[in-house]
Tab-separated table of C-alpha atoms in Angstrom:
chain	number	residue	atom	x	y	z
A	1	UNK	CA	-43.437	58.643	-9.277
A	2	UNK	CA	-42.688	60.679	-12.682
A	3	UNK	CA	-41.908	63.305	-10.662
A	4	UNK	CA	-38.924	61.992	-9.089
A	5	UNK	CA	-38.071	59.641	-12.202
A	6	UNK	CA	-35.353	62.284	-13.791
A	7	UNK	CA	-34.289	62.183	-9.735
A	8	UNK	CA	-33.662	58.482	-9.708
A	9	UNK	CA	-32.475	58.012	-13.431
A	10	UNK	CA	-29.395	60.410	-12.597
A	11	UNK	CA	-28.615	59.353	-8.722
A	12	UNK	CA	-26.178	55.911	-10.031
A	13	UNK	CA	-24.129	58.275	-11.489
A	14	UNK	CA	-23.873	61.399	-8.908
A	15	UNK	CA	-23.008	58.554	-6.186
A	16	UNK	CA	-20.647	56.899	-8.485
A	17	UNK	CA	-19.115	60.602	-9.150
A	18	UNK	CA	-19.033	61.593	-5.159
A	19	UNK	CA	-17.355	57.965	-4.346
A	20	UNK	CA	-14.616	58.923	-6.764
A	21	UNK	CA	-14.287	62.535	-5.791
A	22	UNK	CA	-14.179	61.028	-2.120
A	23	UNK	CA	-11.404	58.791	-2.834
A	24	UNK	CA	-9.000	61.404	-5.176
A	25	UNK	CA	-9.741	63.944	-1.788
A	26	UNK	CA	-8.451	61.496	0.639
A	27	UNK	CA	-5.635	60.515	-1.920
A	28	UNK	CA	-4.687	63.533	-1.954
A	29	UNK	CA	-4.942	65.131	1.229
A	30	UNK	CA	-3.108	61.739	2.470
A	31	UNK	CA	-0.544	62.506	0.189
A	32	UNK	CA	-0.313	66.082	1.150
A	33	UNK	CA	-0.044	65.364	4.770
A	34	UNK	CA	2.686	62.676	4.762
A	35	UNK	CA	4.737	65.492	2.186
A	36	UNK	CA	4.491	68.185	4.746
A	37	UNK	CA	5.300	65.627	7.621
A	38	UNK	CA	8.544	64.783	5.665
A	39	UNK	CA	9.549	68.375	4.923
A	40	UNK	CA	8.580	69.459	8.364
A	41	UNK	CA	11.186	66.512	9.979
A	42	UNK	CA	13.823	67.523	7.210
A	43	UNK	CA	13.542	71.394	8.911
A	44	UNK	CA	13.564	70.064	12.229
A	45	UNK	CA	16.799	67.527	11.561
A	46	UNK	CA	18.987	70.301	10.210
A	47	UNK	CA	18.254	73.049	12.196
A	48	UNK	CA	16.970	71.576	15.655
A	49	UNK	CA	17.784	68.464	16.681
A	50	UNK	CA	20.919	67.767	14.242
A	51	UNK	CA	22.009	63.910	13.080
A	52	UNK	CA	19.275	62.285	14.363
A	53	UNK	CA	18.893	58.385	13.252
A	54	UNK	CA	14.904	58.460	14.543
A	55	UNK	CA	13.725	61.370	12.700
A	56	UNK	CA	15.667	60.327	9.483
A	57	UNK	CA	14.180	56.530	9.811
A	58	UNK	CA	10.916	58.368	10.239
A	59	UNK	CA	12.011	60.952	6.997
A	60	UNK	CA	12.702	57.623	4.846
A	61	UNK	CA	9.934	55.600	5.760
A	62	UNK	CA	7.117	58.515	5.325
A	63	UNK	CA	8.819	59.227	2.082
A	64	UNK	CA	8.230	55.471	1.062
A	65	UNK	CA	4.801	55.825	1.785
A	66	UNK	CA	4.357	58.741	0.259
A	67	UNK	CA	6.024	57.382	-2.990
A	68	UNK	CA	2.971	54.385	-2.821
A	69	UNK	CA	-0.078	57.385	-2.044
A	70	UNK	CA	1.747	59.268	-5.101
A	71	UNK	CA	0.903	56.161	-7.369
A	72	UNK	CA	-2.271	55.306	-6.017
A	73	UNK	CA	-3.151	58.976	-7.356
A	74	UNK	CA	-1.910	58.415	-10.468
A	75	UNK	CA	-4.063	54.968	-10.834
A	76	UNK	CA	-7.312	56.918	-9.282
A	77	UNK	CA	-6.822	59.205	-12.301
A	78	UNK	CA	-6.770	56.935	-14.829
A	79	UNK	CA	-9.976	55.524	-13.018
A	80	UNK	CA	-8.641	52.389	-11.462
A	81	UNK	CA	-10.174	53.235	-7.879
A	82	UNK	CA	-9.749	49.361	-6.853
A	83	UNK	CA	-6.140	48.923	-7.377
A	84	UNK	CA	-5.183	52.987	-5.785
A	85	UNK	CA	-7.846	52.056	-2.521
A	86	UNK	CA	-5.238	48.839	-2.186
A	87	UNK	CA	-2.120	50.483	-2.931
A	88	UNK	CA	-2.768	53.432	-0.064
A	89	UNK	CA	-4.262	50.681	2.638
A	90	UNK	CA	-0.607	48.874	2.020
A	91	UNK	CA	0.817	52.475	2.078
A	92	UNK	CA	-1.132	52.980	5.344
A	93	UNK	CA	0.394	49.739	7.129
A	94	UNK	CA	4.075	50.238	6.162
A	95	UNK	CA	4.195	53.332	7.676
A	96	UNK	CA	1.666	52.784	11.009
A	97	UNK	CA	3.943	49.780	11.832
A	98	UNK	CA	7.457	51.128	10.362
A	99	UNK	CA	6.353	54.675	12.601
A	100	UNK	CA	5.872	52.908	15.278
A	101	UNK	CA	8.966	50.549	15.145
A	102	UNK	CA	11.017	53.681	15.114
A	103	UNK	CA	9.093	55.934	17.416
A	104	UNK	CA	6.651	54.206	19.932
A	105	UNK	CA	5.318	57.101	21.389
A	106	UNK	CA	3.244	57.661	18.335
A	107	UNK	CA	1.579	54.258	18.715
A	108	UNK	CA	-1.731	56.233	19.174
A	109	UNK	CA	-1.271	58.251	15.837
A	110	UNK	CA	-0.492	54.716	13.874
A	111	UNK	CA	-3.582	53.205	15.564
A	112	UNK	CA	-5.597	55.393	14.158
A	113	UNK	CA	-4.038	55.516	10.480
A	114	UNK	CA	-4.383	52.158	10.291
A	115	UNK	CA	-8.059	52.526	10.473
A	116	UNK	CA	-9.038	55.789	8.194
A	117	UNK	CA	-8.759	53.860	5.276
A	118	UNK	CA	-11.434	51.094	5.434
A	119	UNK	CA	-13.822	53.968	5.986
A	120	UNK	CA	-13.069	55.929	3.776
A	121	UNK	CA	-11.999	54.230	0.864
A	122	UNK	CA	-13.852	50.425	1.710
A	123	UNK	CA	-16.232	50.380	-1.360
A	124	UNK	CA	-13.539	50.663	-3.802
A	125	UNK	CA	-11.520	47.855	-2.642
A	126	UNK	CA	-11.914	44.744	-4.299
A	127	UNK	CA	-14.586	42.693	-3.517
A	128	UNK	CA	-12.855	39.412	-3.187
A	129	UNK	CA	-9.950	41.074	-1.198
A	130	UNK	CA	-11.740	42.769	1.346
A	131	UNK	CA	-11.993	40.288	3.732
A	132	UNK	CA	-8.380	39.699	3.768
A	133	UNK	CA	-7.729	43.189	3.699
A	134	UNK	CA	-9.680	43.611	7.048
A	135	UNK	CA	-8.065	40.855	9.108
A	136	UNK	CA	-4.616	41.908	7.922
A	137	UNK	CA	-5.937	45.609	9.614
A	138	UNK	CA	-7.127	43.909	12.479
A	139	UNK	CA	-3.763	41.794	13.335
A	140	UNK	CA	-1.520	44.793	12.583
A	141	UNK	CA	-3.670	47.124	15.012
A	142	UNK	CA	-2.840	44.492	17.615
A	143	UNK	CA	0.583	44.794	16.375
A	144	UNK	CA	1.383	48.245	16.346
A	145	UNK	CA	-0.107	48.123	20.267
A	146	UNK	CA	2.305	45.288	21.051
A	147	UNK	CA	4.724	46.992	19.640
A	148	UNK	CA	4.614	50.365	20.899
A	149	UNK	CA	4.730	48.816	24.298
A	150	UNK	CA	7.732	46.613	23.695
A	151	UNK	CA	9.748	49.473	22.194
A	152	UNK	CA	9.122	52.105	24.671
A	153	UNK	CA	11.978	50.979	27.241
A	154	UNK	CA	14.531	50.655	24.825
A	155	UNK	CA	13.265	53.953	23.041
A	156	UNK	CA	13.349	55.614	26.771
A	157	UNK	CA	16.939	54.502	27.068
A	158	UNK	CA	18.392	56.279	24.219
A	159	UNK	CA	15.993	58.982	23.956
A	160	UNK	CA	14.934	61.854	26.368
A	161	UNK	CA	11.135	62.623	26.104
A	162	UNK	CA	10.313	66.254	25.520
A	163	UNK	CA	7.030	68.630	24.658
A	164	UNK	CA	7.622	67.829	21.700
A	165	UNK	CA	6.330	64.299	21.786
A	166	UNK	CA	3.241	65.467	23.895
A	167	UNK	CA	2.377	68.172	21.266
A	168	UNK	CA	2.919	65.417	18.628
A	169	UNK	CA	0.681	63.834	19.701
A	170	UNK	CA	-1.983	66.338	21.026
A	171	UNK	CA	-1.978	67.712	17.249
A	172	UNK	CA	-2.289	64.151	14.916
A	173	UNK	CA	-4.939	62.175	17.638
A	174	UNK	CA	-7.481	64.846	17.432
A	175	UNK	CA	-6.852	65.089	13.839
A	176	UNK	CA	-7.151	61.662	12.773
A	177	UNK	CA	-10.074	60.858	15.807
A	178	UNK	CA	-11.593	64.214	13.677
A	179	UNK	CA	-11.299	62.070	10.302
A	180	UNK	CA	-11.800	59.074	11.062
A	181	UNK	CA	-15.324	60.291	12.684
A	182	UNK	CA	-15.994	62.251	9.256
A	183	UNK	CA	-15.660	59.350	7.899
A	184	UNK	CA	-17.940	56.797	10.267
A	185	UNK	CA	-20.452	59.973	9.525
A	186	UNK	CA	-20.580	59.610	5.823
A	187	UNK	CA	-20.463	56.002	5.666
A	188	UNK	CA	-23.702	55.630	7.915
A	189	UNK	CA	-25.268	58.876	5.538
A	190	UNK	CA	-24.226	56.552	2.420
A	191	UNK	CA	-26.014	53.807	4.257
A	192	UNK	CA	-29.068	56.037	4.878
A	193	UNK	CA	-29.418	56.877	1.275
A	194	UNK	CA	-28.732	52.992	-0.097
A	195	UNK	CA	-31.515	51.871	2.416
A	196	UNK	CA	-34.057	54.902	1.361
A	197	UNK	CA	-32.806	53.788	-2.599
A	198	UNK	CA	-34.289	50.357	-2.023
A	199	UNK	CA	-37.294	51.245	-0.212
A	200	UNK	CA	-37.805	53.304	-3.229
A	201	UNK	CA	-37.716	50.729	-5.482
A	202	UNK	CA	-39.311	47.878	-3.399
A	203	UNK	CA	-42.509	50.181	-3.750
A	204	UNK	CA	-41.884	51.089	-7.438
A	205	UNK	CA	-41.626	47.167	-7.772
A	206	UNK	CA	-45.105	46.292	-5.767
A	207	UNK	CA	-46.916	49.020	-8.200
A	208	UNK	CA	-45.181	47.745	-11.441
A	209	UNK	CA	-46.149	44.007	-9.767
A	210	UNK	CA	-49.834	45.002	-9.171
A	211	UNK	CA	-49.989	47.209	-13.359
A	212	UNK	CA	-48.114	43.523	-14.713
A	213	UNK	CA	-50.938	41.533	-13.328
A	214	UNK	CA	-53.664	43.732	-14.572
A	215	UNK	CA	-51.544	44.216	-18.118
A	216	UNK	CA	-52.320	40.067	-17.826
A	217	UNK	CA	-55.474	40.325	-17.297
A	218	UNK	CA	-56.854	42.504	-19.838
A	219	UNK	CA	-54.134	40.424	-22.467
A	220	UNK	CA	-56.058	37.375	-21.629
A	221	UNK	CA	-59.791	39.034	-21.421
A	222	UNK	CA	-58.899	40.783	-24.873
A	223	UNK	CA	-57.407	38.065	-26.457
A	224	UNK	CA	-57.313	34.506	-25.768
A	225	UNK	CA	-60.346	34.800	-23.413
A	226	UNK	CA	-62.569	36.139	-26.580
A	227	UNK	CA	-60.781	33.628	-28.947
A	228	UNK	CA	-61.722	30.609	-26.215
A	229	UNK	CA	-65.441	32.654	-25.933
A	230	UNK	CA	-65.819	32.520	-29.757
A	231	UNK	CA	-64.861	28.804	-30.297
A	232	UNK	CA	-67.460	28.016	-27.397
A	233	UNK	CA	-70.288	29.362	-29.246
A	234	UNK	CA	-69.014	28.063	-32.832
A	235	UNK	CA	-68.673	24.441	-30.831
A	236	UNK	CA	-72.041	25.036	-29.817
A	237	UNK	CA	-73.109	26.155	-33.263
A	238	UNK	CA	-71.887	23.428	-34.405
A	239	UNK	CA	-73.561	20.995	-32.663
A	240	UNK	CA	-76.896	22.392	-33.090
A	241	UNK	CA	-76.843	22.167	-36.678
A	242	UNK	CA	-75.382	18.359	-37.047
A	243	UNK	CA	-78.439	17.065	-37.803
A	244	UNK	CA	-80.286	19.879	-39.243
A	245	UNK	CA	-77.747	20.831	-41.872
A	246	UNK	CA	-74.459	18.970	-41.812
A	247	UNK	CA	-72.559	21.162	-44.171
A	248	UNK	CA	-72.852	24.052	-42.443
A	249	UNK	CA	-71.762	22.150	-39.160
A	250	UNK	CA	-69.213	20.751	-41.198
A	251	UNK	CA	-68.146	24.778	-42.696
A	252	UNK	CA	-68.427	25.589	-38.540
A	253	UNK	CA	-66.025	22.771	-37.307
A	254	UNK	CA	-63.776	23.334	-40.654
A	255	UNK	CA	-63.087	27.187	-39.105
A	256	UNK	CA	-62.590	26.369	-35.463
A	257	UNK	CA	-58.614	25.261	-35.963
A	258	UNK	CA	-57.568	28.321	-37.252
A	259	UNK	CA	-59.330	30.096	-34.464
A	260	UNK	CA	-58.323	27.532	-31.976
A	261	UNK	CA	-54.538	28.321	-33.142
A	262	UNK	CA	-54.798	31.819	-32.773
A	263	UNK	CA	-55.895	31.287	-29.205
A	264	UNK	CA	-52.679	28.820	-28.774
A	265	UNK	CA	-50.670	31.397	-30.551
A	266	UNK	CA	-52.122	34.386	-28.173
A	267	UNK	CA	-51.699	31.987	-24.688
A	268	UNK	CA	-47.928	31.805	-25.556
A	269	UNK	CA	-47.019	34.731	-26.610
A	270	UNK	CA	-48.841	35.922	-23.023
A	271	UNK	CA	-46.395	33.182	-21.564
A	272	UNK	CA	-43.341	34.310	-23.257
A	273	UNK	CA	-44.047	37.780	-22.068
A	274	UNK	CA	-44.367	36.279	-18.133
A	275	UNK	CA	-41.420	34.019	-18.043
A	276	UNK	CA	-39.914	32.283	-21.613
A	277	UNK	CA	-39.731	28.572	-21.181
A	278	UNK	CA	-36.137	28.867	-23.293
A	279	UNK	CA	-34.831	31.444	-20.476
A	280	UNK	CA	-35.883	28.531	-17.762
A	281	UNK	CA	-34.339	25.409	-19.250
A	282	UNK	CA	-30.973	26.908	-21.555
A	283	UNK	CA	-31.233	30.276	-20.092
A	284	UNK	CA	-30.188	33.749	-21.640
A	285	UNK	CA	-28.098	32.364	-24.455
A	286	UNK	CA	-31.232	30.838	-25.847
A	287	UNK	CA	-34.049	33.531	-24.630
A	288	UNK	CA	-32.222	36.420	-26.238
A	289	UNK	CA	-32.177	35.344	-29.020
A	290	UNK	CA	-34.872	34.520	-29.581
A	291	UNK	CA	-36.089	37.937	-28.211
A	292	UNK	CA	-33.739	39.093	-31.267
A	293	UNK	CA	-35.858	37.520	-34.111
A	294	UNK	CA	-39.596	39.224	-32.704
A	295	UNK	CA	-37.786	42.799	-33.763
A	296	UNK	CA	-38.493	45.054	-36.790
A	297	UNK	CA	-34.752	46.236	-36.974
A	298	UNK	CA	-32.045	43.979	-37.535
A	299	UNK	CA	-31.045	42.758	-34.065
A	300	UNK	CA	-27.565	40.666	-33.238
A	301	UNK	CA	-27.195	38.540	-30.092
A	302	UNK	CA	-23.774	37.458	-28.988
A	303	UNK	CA	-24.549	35.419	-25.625
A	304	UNK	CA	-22.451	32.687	-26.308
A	305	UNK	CA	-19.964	32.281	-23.722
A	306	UNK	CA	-22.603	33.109	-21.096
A	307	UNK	CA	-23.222	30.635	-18.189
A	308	UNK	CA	-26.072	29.829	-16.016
A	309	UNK	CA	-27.241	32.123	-13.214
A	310	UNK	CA	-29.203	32.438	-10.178
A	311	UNK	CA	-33.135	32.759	-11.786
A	312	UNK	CA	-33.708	36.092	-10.447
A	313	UNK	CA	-30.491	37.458	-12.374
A	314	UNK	CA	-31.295	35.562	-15.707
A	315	UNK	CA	-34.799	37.383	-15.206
A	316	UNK	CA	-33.551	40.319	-14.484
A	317	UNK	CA	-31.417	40.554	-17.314
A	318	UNK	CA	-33.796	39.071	-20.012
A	319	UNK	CA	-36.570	41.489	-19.041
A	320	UNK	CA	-34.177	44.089	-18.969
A	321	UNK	CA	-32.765	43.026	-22.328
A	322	UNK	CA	-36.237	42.635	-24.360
A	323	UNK	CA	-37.450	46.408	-22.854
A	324	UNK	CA	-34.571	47.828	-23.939
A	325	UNK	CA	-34.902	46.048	-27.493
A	326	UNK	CA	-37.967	46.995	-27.923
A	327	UNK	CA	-37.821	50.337	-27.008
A	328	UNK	CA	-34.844	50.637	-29.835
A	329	UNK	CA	-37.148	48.661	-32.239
A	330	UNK	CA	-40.028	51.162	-31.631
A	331	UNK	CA	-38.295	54.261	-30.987
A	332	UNK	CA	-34.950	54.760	-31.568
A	333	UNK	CA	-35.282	55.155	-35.626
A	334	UNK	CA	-31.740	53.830	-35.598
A	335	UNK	CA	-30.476	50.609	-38.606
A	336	UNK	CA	-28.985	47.775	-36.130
A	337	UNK	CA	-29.445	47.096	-32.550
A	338	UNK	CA	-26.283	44.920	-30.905
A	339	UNK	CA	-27.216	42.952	-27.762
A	340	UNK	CA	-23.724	41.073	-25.697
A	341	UNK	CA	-23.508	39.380	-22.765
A	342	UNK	CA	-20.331	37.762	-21.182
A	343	UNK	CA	-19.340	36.157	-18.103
A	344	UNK	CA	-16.177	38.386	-16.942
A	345	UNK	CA	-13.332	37.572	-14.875
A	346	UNK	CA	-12.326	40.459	-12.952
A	347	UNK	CA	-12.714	40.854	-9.360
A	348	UNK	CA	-15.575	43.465	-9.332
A	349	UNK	CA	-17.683	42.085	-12.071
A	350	UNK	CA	-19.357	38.487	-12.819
A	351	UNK	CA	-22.017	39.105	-15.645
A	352	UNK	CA	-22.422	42.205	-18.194
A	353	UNK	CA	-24.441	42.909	-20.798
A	354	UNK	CA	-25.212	46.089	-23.167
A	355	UNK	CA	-28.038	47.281	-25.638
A	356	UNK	CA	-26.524	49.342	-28.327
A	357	UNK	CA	-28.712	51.199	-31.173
A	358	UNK	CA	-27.529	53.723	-33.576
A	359	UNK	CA	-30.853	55.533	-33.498
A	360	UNK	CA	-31.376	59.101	-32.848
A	361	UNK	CA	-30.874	58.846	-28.520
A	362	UNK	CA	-32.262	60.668	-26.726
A	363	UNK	CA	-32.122	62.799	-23.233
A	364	UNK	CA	-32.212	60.136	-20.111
A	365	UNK	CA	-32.971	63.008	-17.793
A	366	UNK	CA	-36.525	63.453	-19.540
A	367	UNK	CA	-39.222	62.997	-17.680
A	368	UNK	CA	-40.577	60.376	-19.836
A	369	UNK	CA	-37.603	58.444	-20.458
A	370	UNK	CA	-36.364	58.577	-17.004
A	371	UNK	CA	-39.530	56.651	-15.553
A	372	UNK	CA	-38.633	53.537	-18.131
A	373	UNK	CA	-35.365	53.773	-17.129
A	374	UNK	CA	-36.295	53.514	-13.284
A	375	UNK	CA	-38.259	50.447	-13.833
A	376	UNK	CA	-35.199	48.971	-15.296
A	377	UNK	CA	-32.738	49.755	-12.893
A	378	UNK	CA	-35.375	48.680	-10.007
A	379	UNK	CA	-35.453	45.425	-11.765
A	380	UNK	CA	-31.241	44.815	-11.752
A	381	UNK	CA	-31.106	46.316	-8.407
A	382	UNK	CA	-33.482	44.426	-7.074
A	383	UNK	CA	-31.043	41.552	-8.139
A	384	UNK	CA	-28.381	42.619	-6.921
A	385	UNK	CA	-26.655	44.649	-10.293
A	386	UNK	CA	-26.372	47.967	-11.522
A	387	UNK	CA	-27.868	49.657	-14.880
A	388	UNK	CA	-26.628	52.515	-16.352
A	389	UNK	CA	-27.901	54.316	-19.429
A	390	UNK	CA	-25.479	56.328	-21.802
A	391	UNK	CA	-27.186	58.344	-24.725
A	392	UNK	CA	-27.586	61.745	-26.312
A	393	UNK	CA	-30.003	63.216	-29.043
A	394	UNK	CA	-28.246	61.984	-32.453
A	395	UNK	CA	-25.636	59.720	-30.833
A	396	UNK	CA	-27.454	56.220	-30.114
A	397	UNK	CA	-28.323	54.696	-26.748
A	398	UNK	CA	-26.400	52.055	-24.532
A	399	UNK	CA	-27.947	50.005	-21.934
A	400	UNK	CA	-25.227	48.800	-19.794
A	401	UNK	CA	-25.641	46.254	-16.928
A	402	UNK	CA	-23.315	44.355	-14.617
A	403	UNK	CA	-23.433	41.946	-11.296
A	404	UNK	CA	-20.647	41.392	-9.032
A	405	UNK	CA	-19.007	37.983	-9.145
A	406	UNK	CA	-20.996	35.125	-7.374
A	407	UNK	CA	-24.340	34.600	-9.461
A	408	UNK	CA	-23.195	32.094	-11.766
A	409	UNK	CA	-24.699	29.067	-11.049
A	410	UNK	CA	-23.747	24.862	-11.910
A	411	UNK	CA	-27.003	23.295	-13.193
């Protein structure tokens, strides 16, 4: 497993790279193609077929589109993926259903279009829009059918068909069928690798599951067990000498509530460690900090505005949390470690919450480092978040973790 930790630590971040580089290439190429397609009918107006109304319809409404792909670039570069995936599915409809309107022959060509973006660019629309997003593709597929079909007598009697129209079309439907089939490809390879991810880390969980209990069980043999095993015999001690010589009974009772503290004091720090009873009944605004005051380093908690949440995610995120502390506390050498978490607004995040130190970092690709890391991010994948880690010899270390909207819970 520490072979393949560095693997793991670094694969959030390659896939979160190659979605982004996926989107900017279809942006672009999208953007490319409908420019080309508008110069290309330009040529064709002035020196073939003359003042044609069709082809500069088509030249106006391609241009439109290619106006909204231009600014969905421009947001993808500035790294706001959600909003550009919207704008070009909205650029997408205008012109399938303006296209066809104008020409119906090309009904096939806007069929298609239509669908290219949900594959291609799905995971970056927002979450709470996608639905809608999908039906409104569905109903205007249907549409630019019904369409296509109405228009093509009138279109028939004020047009004559030509090769052109065939070779139109025997160019874009393989090319867009070619696409849209790239696309299907990579989603189900995307799908491949998420599935293989979390088979990954269900067995990285069962192991960490089956080290916890025995990390349990030697805590309790090595600590409260021998505490319990010592007050037996000092109880037993005790008794035997009642009678035979009280004050020493009495000096053997006077020493068994310090010892019988100790074991109290052992049992629930064991218990904390397991599940805190503050994370169960007020939940992370109460655990952490009180994870906060157990550090060596001065450690600030601002959990304040944080609600309740489904018990695996307040788990997650409190286990999550007190590693990461004490991994700063331990190792980081740093003078303050800064732990938030807030309940967000936005459409593609619901909770988040960061570990900041100003210790000396360190490399996240290291073998060592990489194999904490993993258990982490098994433990806020497994309900249902993402971690990522952001640190550098002599810069600090972030521990950054959000869940999509939908955990926060009424109790």
């Amino acid at each position: 497993m520490s072979d393949r930790a560095p693997h793991d630590a670094d694969r959030p971040r390659r896939r979160s790279a190659y979605a982004e580089g996926r989107l900017r290439s279809y942006l672009l190429v999208n953007g490319i193609a409908i420019w080309v397609s508008v110069l290309a009918l330009v040529v064709l107006r002035v020196f073939v077929t003359g003042e044609s109304t069709t082809i500069l319809r088509t030249i106006q409404v391609l241009a439109a589109g290619g106006v909204l792909v231009a600014g969905a670039i421009a947001l993808a570069a500035r790294g706001r993926q959600a909003l550009a995936a919207a704008i070009v599915v909205v650029a997408t409809w205008v012109v399938a259903v303006s296209i066809t309107w104008i020409t119906p022959f090309v009904a096939p060509v806007g069929l298609l279009a239509l669908l290219l973006p949900l594959v291609i660019v799905a995971d970056h629309l927002p979450r709470r829009g996608r639905p809608v997003i999908i039906v409104v593709t569905t109903v205007l597929s249907g549409t630019v059918v019904a369409v296509g079909s109405l228009q093509q007598e009138s279109y028939g009697q004020t047009h004559v068909y030509s090769p052109v129209q065939a070779l139109v079309l025997a160019m874009f439907v393989p090319l867009l069928v070619g696409v849209l089939v790239l696309g299907l490809r990579d989603y189900v390879q995307r799908l491949q690798d998420r599935t293989r991810e979390l088979e990954e880390s269900r067995s990285r969980l069962a192991q960490a599951s089956v080290e916890a209990r025995r990390g349990i069980e030697r805590d309790l043999h090595d600590g409260a067990q021998q505490h319990l095993a010592t007050l037996a015999v000092d109880i037993g001690r005790a008794s035997r000498l009642w009678d035979k010589d009280p004050a020493t009974a009495r000096e053997v009772v006077g020493g068994l509530q310090g010892k019988l503290e100790l074991a109290i004091r052992e049992l629930r720090d064991l218990a904390h460690g397991i599940y805190p009873t503050a994370l169960g009944e007020k939940g992370l605004p109460a655990a952490l900090p009180a994870a906060a005051r157990r550090t060596v380093l001065p450690c600030t908690v601002d959990a304040r505005h944080v609600g309740r949440h489904a018990p695996a995610v307040e788990a997650a995120v409190y286990f999550c949390c007190l590693e990461a502390i004490q991994n700063a506390d331990r190792h980081s050498g740093g003078t303050l470690i800064t732990v938030r978490a807030t309940d967000e607004d936005g459409p593609e995040v619901g909770l988040r919450f960061s570990i900041v130190d100003d210790g000396r970092g360190f490399d996240p690709g290291s073998s060592r480092a990489a194999h904490g890391l993993t258990g982490m991010r098994d433990r806020i994948r497994a309900a249902g978040g993402e971690l990522t880690v952001h640190s550098s010899p002599g810069v600090g270390t972030t521990v950054e973790g959000v869940f999509p909207p939908g955990t926060r819970q009424t109790r």
